[in-house]
Coordinates of C-alpha atoms in Angstrom, one line a residue:
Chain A
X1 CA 206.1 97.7 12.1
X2 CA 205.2 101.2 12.6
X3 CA 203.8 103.5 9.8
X4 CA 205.9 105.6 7.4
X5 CA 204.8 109.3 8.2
X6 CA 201.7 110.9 7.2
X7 CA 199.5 114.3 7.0
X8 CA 196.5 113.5 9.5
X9 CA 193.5 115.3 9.3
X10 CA 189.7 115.2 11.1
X11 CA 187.3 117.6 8.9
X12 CA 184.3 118.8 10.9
X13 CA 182.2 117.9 8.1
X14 CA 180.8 115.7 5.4
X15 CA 182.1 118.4 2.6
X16 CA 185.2 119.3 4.1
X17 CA 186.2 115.5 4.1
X18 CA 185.4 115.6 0.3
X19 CA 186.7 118.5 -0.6
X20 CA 190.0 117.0 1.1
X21 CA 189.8 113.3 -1.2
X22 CA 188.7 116.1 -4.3
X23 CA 191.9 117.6 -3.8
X24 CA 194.0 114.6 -2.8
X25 CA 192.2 111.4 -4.5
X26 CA 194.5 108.5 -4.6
X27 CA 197.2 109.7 -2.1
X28 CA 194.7 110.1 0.7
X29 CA 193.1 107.2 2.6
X30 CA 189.6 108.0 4.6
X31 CA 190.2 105.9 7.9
X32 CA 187.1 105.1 10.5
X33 CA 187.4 102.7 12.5
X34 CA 190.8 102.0 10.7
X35 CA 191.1 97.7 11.7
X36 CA 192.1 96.8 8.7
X37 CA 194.0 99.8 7.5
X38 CA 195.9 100.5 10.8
X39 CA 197.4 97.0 10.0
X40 CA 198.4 97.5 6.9
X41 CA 199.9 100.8 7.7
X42 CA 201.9 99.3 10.5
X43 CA 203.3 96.7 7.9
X44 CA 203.5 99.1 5.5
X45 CA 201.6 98.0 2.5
X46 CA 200.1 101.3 2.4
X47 CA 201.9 104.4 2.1
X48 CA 199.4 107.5 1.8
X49 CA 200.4 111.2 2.0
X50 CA 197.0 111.9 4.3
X51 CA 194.8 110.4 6.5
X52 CA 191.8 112.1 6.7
X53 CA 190.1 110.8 10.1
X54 CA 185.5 110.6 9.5
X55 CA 185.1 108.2 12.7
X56 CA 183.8 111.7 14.4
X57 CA 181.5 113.1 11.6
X58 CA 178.0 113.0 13.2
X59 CA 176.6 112.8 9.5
X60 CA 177.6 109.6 8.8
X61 CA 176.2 108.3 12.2
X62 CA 173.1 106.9 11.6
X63 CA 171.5 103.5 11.9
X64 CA 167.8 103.9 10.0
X65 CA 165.5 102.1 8.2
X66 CA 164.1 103.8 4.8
X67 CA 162.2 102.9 1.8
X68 CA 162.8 99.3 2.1
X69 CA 166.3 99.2 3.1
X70 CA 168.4 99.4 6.2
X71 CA 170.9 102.3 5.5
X72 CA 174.2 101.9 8.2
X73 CA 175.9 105.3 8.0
X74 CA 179.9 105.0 7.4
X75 CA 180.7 105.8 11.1
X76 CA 178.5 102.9 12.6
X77 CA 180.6 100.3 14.5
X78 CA 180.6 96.8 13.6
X79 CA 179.7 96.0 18.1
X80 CA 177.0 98.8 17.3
X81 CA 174.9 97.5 14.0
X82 CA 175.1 94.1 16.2
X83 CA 173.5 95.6 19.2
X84 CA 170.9 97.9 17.8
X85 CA 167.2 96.3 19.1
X86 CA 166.0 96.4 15.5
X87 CA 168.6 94.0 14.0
X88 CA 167.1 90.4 14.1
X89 CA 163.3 91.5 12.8
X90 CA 164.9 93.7 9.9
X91 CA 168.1 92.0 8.6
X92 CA 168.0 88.6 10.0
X93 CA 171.1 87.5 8.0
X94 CA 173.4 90.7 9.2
X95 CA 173.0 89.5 13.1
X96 CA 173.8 86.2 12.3
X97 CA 176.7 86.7 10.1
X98 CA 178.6 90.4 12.5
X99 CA 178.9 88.2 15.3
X100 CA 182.0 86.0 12.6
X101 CA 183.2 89.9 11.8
X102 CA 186.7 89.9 13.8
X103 CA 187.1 89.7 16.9
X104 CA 184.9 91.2 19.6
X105 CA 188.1 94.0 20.5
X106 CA 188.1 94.8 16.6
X107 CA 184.1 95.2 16.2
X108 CA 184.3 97.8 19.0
X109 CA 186.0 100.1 16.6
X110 CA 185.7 98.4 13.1
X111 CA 182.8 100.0 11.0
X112 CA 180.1 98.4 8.7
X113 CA 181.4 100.3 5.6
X114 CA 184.9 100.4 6.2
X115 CA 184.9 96.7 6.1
X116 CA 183.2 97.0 2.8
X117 CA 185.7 99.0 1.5
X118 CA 188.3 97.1 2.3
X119 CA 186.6 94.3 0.4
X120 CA 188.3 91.5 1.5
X121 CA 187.8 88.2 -0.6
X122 CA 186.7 86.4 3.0
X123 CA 184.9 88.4 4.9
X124 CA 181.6 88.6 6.1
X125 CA 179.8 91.9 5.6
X126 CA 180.7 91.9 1.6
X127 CA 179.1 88.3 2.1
X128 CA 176.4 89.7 3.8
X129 CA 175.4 92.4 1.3
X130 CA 175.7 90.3 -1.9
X131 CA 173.5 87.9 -0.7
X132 CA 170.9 90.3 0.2
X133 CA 171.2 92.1 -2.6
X134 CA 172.3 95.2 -1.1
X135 CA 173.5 99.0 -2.0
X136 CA 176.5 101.0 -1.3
X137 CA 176.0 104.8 -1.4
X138 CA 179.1 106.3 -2.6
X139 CA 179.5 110.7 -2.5
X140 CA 182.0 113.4 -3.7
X141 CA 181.8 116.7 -4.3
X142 CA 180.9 116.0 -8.4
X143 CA 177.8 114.2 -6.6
X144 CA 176.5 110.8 -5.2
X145 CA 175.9 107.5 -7.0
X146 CA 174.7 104.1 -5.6
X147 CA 176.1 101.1 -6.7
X148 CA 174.7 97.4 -5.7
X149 CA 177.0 95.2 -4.2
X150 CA 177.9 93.2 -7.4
X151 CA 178.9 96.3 -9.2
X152 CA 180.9 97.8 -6.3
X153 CA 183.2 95.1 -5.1
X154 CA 185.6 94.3 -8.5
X155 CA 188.3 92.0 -6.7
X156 CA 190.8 91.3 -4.4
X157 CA 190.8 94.8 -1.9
X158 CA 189.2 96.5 -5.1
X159 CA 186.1 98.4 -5.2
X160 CA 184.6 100.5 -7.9
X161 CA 184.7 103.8 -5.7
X162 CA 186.6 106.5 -7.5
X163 CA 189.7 108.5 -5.9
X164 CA 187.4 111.2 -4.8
X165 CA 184.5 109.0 -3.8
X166 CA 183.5 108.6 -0.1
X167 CA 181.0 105.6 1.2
X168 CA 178.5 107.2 2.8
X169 CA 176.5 104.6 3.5
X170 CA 175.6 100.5 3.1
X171 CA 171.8 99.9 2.2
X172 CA 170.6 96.4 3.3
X173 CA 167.6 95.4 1.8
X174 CA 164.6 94.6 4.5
X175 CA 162.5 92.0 4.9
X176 CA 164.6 88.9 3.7
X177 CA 163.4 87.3 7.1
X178 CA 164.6 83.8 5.8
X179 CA 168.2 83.9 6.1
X180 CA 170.9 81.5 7.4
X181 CA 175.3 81.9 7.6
X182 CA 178.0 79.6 8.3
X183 CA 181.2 79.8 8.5
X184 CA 184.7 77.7 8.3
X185 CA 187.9 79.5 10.2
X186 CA 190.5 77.8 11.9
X187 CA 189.8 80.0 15.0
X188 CA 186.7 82.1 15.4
X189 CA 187.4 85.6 14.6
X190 CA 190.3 84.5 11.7
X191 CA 189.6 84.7 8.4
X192 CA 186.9 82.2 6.7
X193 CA 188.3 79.7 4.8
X194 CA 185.1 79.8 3.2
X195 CA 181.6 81.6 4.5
X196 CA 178.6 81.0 3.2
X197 CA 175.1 82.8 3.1
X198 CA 171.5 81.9 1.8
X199 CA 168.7 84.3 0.9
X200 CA 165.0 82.7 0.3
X201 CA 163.6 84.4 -2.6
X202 CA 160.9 84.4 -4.9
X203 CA 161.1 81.2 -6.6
X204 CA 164.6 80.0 -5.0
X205 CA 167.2 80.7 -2.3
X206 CA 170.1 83.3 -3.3
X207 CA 173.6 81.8 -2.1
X208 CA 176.8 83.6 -1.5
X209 CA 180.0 82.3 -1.1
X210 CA 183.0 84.2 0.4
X211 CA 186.8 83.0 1.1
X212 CA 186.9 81.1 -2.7
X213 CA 187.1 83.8 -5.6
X214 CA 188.2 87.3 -5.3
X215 CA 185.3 88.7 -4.4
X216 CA 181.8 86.8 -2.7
X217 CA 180.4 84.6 -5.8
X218 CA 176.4 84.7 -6.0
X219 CA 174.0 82.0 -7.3
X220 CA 170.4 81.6 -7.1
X221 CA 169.0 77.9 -6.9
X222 CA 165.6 77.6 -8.2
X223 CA 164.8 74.0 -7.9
X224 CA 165.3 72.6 -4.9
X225 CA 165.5 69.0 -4.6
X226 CA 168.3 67.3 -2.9
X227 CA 170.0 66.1 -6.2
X228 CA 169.0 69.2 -7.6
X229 CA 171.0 71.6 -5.6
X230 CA 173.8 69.0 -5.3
X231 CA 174.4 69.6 -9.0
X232 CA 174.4 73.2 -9.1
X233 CA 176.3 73.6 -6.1
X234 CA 178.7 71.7 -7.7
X235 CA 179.0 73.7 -10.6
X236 CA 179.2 76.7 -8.3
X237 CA 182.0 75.6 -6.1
X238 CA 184.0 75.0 -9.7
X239 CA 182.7 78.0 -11.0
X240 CA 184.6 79.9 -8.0
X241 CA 187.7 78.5 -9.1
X242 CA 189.5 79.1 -5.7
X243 CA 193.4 77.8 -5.1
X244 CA 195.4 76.5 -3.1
X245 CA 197.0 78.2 -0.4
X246 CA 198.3 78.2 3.2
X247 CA 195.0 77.9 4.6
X248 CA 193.3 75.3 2.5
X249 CA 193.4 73.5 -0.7
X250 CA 191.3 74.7 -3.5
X251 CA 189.5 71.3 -3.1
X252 CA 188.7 71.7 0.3
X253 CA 187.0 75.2 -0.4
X254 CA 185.4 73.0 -3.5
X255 CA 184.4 70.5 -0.8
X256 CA 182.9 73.2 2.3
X257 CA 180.8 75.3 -0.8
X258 CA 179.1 71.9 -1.3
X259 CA 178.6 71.3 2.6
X260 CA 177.7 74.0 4.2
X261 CA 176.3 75.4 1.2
X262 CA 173.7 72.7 1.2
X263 CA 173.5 73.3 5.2
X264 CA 172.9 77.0 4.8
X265 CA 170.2 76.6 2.4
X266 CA 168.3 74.1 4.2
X267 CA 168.0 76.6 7.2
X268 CA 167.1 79.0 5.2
X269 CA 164.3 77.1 4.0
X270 CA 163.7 76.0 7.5
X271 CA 163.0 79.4 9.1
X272 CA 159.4 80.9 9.5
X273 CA 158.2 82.1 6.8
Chain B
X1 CA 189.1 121.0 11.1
X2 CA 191.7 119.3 13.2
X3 CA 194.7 119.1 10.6
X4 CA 198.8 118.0 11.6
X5 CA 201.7 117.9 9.2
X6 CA 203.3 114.7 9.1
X7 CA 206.4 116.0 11.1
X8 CA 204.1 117.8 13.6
X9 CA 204.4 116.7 16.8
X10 CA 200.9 117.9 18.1
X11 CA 199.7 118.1 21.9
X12 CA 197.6 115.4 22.3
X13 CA 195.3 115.3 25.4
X14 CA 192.9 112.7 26.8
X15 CA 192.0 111.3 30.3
X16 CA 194.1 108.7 31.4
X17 CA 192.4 106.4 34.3
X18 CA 190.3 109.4 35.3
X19 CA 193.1 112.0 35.0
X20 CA 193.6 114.6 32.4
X21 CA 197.0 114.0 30.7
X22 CA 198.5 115.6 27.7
X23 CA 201.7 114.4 25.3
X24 CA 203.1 115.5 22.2
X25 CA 202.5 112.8 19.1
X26 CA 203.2 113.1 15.5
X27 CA 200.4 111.7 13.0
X28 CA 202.1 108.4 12.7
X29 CA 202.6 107.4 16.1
X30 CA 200.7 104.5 17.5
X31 CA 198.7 104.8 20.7
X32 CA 200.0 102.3 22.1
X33 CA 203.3 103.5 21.6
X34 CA 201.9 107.3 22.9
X35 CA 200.8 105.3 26.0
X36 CA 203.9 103.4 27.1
X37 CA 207.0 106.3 25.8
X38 CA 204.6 109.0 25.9
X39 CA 202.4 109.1 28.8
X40 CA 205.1 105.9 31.0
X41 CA 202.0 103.6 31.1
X42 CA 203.7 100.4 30.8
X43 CA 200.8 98.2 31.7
X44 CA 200.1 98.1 28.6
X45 CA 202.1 95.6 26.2
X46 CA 202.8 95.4 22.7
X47 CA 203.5 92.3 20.9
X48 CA 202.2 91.9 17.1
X49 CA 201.3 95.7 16.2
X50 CA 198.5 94.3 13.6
X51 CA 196.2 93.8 15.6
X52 CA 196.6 90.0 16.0
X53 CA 197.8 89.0 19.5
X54 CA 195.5 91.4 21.6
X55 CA 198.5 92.4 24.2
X56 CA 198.2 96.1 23.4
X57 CA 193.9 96.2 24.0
X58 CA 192.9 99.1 26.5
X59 CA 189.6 100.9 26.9
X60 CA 188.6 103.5 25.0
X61 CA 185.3 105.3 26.0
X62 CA 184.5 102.5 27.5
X63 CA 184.6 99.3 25.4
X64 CA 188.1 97.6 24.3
X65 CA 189.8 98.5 21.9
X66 CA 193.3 97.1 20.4
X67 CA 196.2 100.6 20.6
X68 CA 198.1 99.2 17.9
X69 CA 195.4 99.7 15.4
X70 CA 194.8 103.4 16.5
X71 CA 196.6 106.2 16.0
X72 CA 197.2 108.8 19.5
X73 CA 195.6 111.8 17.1
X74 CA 192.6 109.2 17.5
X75 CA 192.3 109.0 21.0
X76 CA 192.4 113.4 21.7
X77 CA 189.9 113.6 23.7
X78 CA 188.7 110.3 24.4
X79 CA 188.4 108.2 27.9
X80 CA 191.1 105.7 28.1
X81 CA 191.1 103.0 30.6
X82 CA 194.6 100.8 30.9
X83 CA 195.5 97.7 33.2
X84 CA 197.0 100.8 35.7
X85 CA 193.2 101.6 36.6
X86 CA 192.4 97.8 37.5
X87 CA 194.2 97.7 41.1
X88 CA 192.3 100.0 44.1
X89 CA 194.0 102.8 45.8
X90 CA 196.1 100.3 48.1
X91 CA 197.0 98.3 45.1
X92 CA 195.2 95.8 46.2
X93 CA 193.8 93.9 43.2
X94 CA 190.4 93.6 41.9
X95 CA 188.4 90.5 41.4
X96 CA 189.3 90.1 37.8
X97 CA 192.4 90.2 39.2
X98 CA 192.6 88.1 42.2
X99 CA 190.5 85.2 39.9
X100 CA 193.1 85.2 37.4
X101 CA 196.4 85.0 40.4
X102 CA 194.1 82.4 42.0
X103 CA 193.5 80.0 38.7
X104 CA 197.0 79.9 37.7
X105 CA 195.5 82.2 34.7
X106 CA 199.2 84.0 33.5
X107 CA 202.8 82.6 33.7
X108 CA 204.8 85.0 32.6
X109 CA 202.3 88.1 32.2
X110 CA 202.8 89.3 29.0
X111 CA 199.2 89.1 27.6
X112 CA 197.3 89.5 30.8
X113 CA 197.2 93.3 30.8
X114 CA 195.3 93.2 27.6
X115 CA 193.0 90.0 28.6
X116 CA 191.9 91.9 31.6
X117 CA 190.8 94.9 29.3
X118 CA 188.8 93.0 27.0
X119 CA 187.2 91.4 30.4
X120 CA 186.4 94.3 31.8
X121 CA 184.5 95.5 28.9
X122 CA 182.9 92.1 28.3
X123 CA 181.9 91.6 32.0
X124 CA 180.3 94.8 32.7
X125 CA 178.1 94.5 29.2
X126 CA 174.1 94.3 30.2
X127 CA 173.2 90.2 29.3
X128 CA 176.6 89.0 28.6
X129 CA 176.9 85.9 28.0
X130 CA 179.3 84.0 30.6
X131 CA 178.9 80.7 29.5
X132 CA 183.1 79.1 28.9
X133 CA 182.1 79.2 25.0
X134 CA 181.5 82.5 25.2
X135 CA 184.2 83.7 27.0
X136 CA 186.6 81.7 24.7
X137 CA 185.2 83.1 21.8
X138 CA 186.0 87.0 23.2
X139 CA 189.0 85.2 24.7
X140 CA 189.6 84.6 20.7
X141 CA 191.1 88.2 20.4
X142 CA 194.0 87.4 22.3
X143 CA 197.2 85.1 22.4
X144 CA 198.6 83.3 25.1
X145 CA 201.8 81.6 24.9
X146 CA 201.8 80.3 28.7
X147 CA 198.9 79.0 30.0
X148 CA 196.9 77.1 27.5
X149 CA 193.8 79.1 28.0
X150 CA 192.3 77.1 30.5
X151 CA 193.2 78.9 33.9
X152 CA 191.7 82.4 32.3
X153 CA 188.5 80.7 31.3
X154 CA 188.2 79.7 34.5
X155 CA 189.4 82.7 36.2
X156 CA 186.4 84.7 34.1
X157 CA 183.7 82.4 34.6
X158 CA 184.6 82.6 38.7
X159 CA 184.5 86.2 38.2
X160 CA 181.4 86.8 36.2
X161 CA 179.7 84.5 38.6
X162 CA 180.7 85.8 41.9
X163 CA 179.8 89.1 40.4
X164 CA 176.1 88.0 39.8
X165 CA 175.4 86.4 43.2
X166 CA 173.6 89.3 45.3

């Protein structure tokens, strides 16, 4: 339970840390707030050489709202997105969904981003940005590329950032005002069995599914009658094709993506336009 | 840049409770195990060491934060707050405290260290909500084996609202 030893280092800058992952790649690992990674390090399911430390780098510390998008720089704390004033008027669906992210001890120190990269099948903020439609801004020293969210998360703890790629930066679309999420854990603060989050758009409401799949699942309902949206969340939960496991039974996920999936969508629809 | 070789054992220094300390720490060693064999504070427990059972939570700059999922190279510099701090200069103990000995809220003790951390964050927070399904949801982040939860709600809500009446 304690970490097999590793290099440690905190650069002073945005292109010192990148010319560190340039020259390292896959045997570093970039830790912020490092609540997901300390744990795995402590179990050992991780093993890198170094541990370059960016929860100091004042470059990735912004919270700001550009060009249609809320960009949440990769050294924002989950507690700190969640308390920022502008929150509820801009992205709705992110102050209703951080609040599931963790506990409140781990979203003192957990970061927007790093929860992104970890991409865990179940939680909330990969949730969150599919359904929105979001961006993740990924740098290295060869340059900077954005990818949106369906692009960026491949699978299980898999993202599409290379070795010497660093998240900058999540981009959350503004303006979806018309948002709902809910969630099934056993406990609050434990893993979703299965999370759910719906986006009104143009001609339908955009529904995400986490804790199912590998990765959040994304459909857009257009027509929205009752038995309408019955059927095609039915196809969706079986689309998912979750499994059984400790947790739940693959038919129980089947069951919730149905239930709350119908929920979510109806507050969605419910909220002021 | 701040860089340490994996068999480095770096001097580390932070303020402990107010005080300016400083200990030696590889890359790989926990804070909370720099806190307890490092610097002797003992207050502060560790049970799961992944971040789970919420023993091991102490402040850092000021809002709680779990040790076992930080590394002591992580907390140079920083202001760290641990159960030691709690207790006035006679030992006498604080209301947090004395709520939690009066409503039976810890048997055996192990946990309560880390409880009171979280609290203490939680409490002092501008608009925190102190209703009980609040506090059991931060109360969430934490395992108790003993006392079936009840007693600590109880001994929070008494705090947070004998804490609000002027």
């Amino acid at each position: 339970m304690k970490p097999r030893a590793f290099d440690y280092a905190r650069p002073e800058t945005l292109a010192e840390a990148l010319d560190l992952l340039g020259e390292f790649g896959d045997a570093a690992r970039v830790v912020a707030g490092g609540q997901s990674l300390t744990a795995m390090l402590n179990l050992r399911l991780l093993e890198p050489s170094l541990l370059i430390d960016i929860a100091r780098l004042r470059e990735l510390d912004f919270i700001r709202v550009e060009k249609g998008f809320l960009e949440v720089g990769a050294a924002v704390t989950q507690d700190r997105l969640l308390a920022w004033p502008g929150l509820g008027a801009h992205v709705p669906l992110l102050a209703q969904a951080l609040p599931w992210v963790g506990h409140f001890q781990t979203r003192n120190r957990g970061t927007v981003c790093g929860s992104l990269a970890h991409a865990d099948p179940s939680s909330e903020l990969p949730l969150s940005l599919a359904a929105l439609g979001g961006e993740v801004v990924l740098r290295s020293a060869r340059g900077s590329r954005t990818l949106p969210a369906g692009e960026f998360q491949r699978g299980l703890l898999t993202t599409a950032r290379a070795p010497d790629e660093l998240i900058v930066a999540a981009r959350f679309p503004v303006g979806a005002t018309r948002t709902a999420f809910r969630e099934i854990a056993r406990r609050h603060g434990d893993f979703a069995i299965v999370a759910v989050a719906a986006v009104v758009v143009p001609g339908g409401v955009r529904l995400a599914a986490g804790g199912v799949a590998d990765r959040p699942g994304v459909v857009v309902v257009n027509d929205l009658a009752p038995a309408a949206v019955a059927e095609r969340l039915n196809g969706f939960a079986w689309e998912l094709g979750g499994s059984d496991d400790i947790h739940a039974t693959a038919r129980y996920r089947r069951d919730l993506v149905r239930s709350l999936g119908a929920r979510v969508i109806e507050e969605a629809l419910a909220c002021a336009a | 840049m701040r860089r340490i070789n994996r068999d480095e054992q770096a001097l580390i220094k932070l303020t402990l409770n107010g005080t300016p300390v400083a200990a030696r720490a590889e890359p790989r060693l926990l804070f909370s195990d720099f806190l307890r064999h490092q610097l002797g504070a003992t207050g502060t427990h560790v049970g799961c060491e992944h971040g789970v059972c919420g023993c091991c939570t102490v402040m850092v700059d000021g809002v709680a934060t779990r040790s076992c999922l930080m590394l002591a190279v992580q907390a140079e510099g920083r202001e760290v707050r641990t159960v030691e701090a709690l207790a006035g200069p006679e030992l006498e103990l604080n209301d947090l405290q004395r709520a939690f000995r009066e409503n039976h809220a810890l048997q055996c003790g192990f946990c309560t260290p880390g409880i009171l951390m979280s609290f203490t964050d939680y409490l002092a927070r501008e608009n925190a909500d102190v209703s009980a399904e609040a506090v059991r949801d931060v109360l969430g982040g934490h395992i108790c084996r003993c006392t079936g939860y009840q007693g600590i709600v109880d001994a929070i809500v008494e705090t947070a609202k004998g804490s609000m009446t002027p």
